[in-house]
Every structure is written in C-alpha cells, then in structure tokens.
XYZ file of N, CA and C in Angstrom:
201
model
N -0.915 -13.275 6.601
C -0.663 -13.171 5.192
C 0.723 -12.560 5.017
N 1.481 -13.101 4.098
C 2.811 -12.583 3.795
C 2.914 -12.378 2.288
N 3.062 -11.135 1.865
C 3.234 -10.811 0.446
C 4.617 -10.221 0.253
N 5.276 -10.660 -0.785
C 6.562 -10.077 -1.126
C 6.519 -9.674 -2.587
N 6.886 -8.423 -2.858
C 6.881 -7.941 -4.233
C 7.883 -6.804 -4.364
N 8.197 -6.480 -5.578
C 9.082 -5.355 -5.876
C 8.294 -4.295 -6.621
N 8.637 -3.061 -6.412
C 7.973 -1.976 -7.114
C 8.795 -0.709 -7.002
N 8.467 0.228 -7.851
C 9.160 1.501 -7.845
C 8.532 2.429 -6.809
N 9.354 3.094 -6.019
C 8.872 4.063 -5.036
C 8.567 5.360 -5.778
N 7.377 5.929 -5.507
C 7.017 7.196 -6.139
C 6.577 8.196 -5.076
N 6.740 9.450 -5.388
C 6.516 10.555 -4.468
C 5.235 11.292 -4.831
N 4.369 11.480 -3.840
C 3.164 12.272 -4.027
C 3.402 13.611 -3.332
N 3.399 14.675 -4.115
C 3.699 15.998 -3.582
C 2.397 16.749 -3.361
N 1.820 16.537 -2.210
C 0.586 17.228 -1.860
C 0.820 18.094 -0.641
N -0.259 18.524 0.010
C -0.109 19.355 1.202
C 0.663 18.628 2.317
N 0.566 17.314 2.327
C 1.355 16.481 3.241
C 1.997 15.396 2.375
N 3.219 15.616 1.879
C 3.835 14.683 0.933
C 4.095 13.296 1.525
N 4.005 12.290 0.668
C 4.198 10.888 1.053
C 4.967 10.168 -0.040
N 5.561 9.050 0.332
C 6.180 8.128 -0.617
C 5.312 6.873 -0.678
N 5.161 6.299 -1.860
C 4.320 5.127 -2.060
C 5.032 4.091 -2.921
N 4.553 2.876 -2.838
C 4.890 1.803 -3.783
C 3.553 1.223 -4.227
N 3.338 1.135 -5.523
C 2.103 0.553 -6.046
C 2.202 -0.962 -5.980
N 1.193 -1.584 -5.378
C 1.164 -3.045 -5.258
C 0.769 -3.636 -6.608
N 1.519 -4.637 -7.090
C 1.179 -5.271 -8.369
C -0.215 -5.913 -8.338
N -0.818 -6.083 -9.516
C -2.189 -6.568 -9.655
C -2.431 -7.894 -8.928
N -1.576 -8.867 -9.112
C -1.786 -10.181 -8.479
C -1.846 -10.069 -6.958
N -0.946 -9.305 -6.371
C -0.955 -9.117 -4.924
C -2.165 -8.304 -4.483
N -2.634 -7.383 -5.331
C -3.851 -6.627 -5.015
C -5.046 -7.554 -4.861
N -5.123 -8.550 -5.708
C -6.234 -9.519 -5.607
C -6.213 -10.229 -4.266
N -5.034 -10.601 -3.812
C -4.911 -11.255 -2.502
C -5.314 -10.301 -1.383
N -4.893 -9.049 -1.481
C -5.275 -8.056 -0.472
C -6.779 -7.814 -0.462
N -7.389 -7.710 -1.635
C -8.836 -7.499 -1.722
C -9.613 -8.636 -1.071
N -9.114 -9.855 -1.229
C -9.788 -11.016 -0.640
C -9.744 -10.985 0.889
N -8.764 -10.317 1.453
C -8.579 -10.264 2.901
C -9.070 -8.966 3.518
N -9.225 -7.930 2.709
C -9.468 -6.570 3.200
C -10.644 -6.442 4.162
N -11.766 -7.054 3.870
C -12.939 -6.867 4.731
C -12.713 -7.416 6.137
N -11.863 -8.420 6.272
C -11.607 -9.008 7.588
C -10.599 -8.200 8.409
N -9.737 -7.415 7.750
C -8.668 -6.744 8.487
C -8.699 -5.222 8.413
N -9.551 -4.649 7.562
C -9.585 -3.198 7.390
C -10.080 -2.521 8.661
N -9.468 -1.380 8.977
C -9.919 -0.622 10.143
C -10.674 0.641 9.736
N -11.181 0.675 8.527
C -11.987 1.795 8.050
C -11.409 2.410 6.801
N -12.269 2.944 5.966
C -11.897 3.590 4.716
C -11.071 2.671 3.810
N -11.134 1.369 4.037
C -10.383 0.422 3.227
C -8.921 0.286 3.607
N -8.503 0.936 4.684
C -7.110 0.870 5.123
C -6.803 -0.506 5.699
N -5.663 -1.049 5.309
C -5.232 -2.360 5.798
C -3.907 -2.174 6.525
N -3.837 -2.551 7.819
C -2.572 -2.424 8.537
C -1.546 -3.413 7.976
N -0.320 -2.956 7.825
C 0.750 -3.807 7.301
C 2.041 -3.547 8.060
N 2.930 -4.487 7.963
C 4.321 -4.306 8.389
C 5.127 -4.388 7.110
N 5.751 -3.298 6.739
C 6.489 -3.232 5.478
C 7.982 -3.125 5.751
N 8.755 -3.632 4.806
C 10.205 -3.574 4.935
C 10.844 -3.307 3.590
N 11.771 -2.370 3.567
C 12.597 -2.079 2.400
C 14.035 -2.225 2.863
N 14.711 -3.245 2.373
C 16.063 -3.524 2.858
C 16.022 -3.866 4.334
N 16.845 -3.203 5.128
C 16.889 -3.461 6.569
C 15.939 -2.563 7.356
N 15.237 -1.662 6.686
C 14.345 -0.717 7.360
C 12.903 -1.177 7.233
N 12.192 -1.203 8.352
C 10.797 -1.634 8.333
C 9.983 -0.890 9.364
N 8.670 -1.043 9.280
C 7.805 -0.394 10.241
C 6.349 -0.733 10.009
N 5.513 -0.316 10.952
C 4.073 -0.510 10.861
C 3.496 0.610 10.004
N 2.820 0.229 8.932
C 2.252 1.181 7.983
C 0.834 0.768 7.642
N 0.323 1.251 6.513
C -1.001 0.832 6.050
C -1.039 0.818 4.536
N -1.869 -0.051 4.013
C -2.184 -0.046 2.582
C -3.424 0.801 2.418
N -3.383 1.702 1.453
C -4.515 2.578 1.171
C -5.037 2.242 -0.225
N -6.338 2.012 -0.354
C -6.874 1.702 -1.682
C -6.895 2.939 -2.574
N -6.684 2.697 -3.864
C -6.843 3.765 -4.869
C -7.860 3.283 -5.875
N -8.953 3.988 -5.934
C -10.008 3.593 -6.861
C -9.895 4.301 -8.198
N -8.968 5.239 -8.307
C -8.819 5.996 -9.546
C -7.823 5.356 -10.510
N -7.305 4.185 -10.165
C -6.316 3.496 -10.999
C -6.940 2.229 -11.552
N -6.728 1.959 -12.820
C -7.271 0.730 -13.405
C -6.169 -0.241 -13.695
C-alpha cells in the first residue's frame, strides 16, 4: 500500500514528547481496511514515512478520541 498526503506536523508534549502528522479521513479509511492484516498489536501499523529527503521506519498509531 502506498499513501501520499500532506498534513501539519504537531507536537505532543508529554512525559516522552513526540511529533505527529494527522492522517486525513480518506487515507484513514484505507488504513482501517488494511489494519487487521498488518497490525502488530494495539492497532499499530508499521510504515515507512518520508518528509522531504528524510525517511525512516515508523508506525501509525490509532486515536480513538478524535472524530
């Protein structure tokens, strides 16, 4: 599966801070359709993400508190 989208990077300032990009609704539907086949637990989906020339192996984490 190959998804390409744009989004604003946002910062979560918790005990272990992280940077995130919220996946747009349409792409979320595609991820949900694939999630059960590729998730390695807790709904995490392994991904290879790239911003400009920088990329790496990451994960998509579901958020159930967002509508």
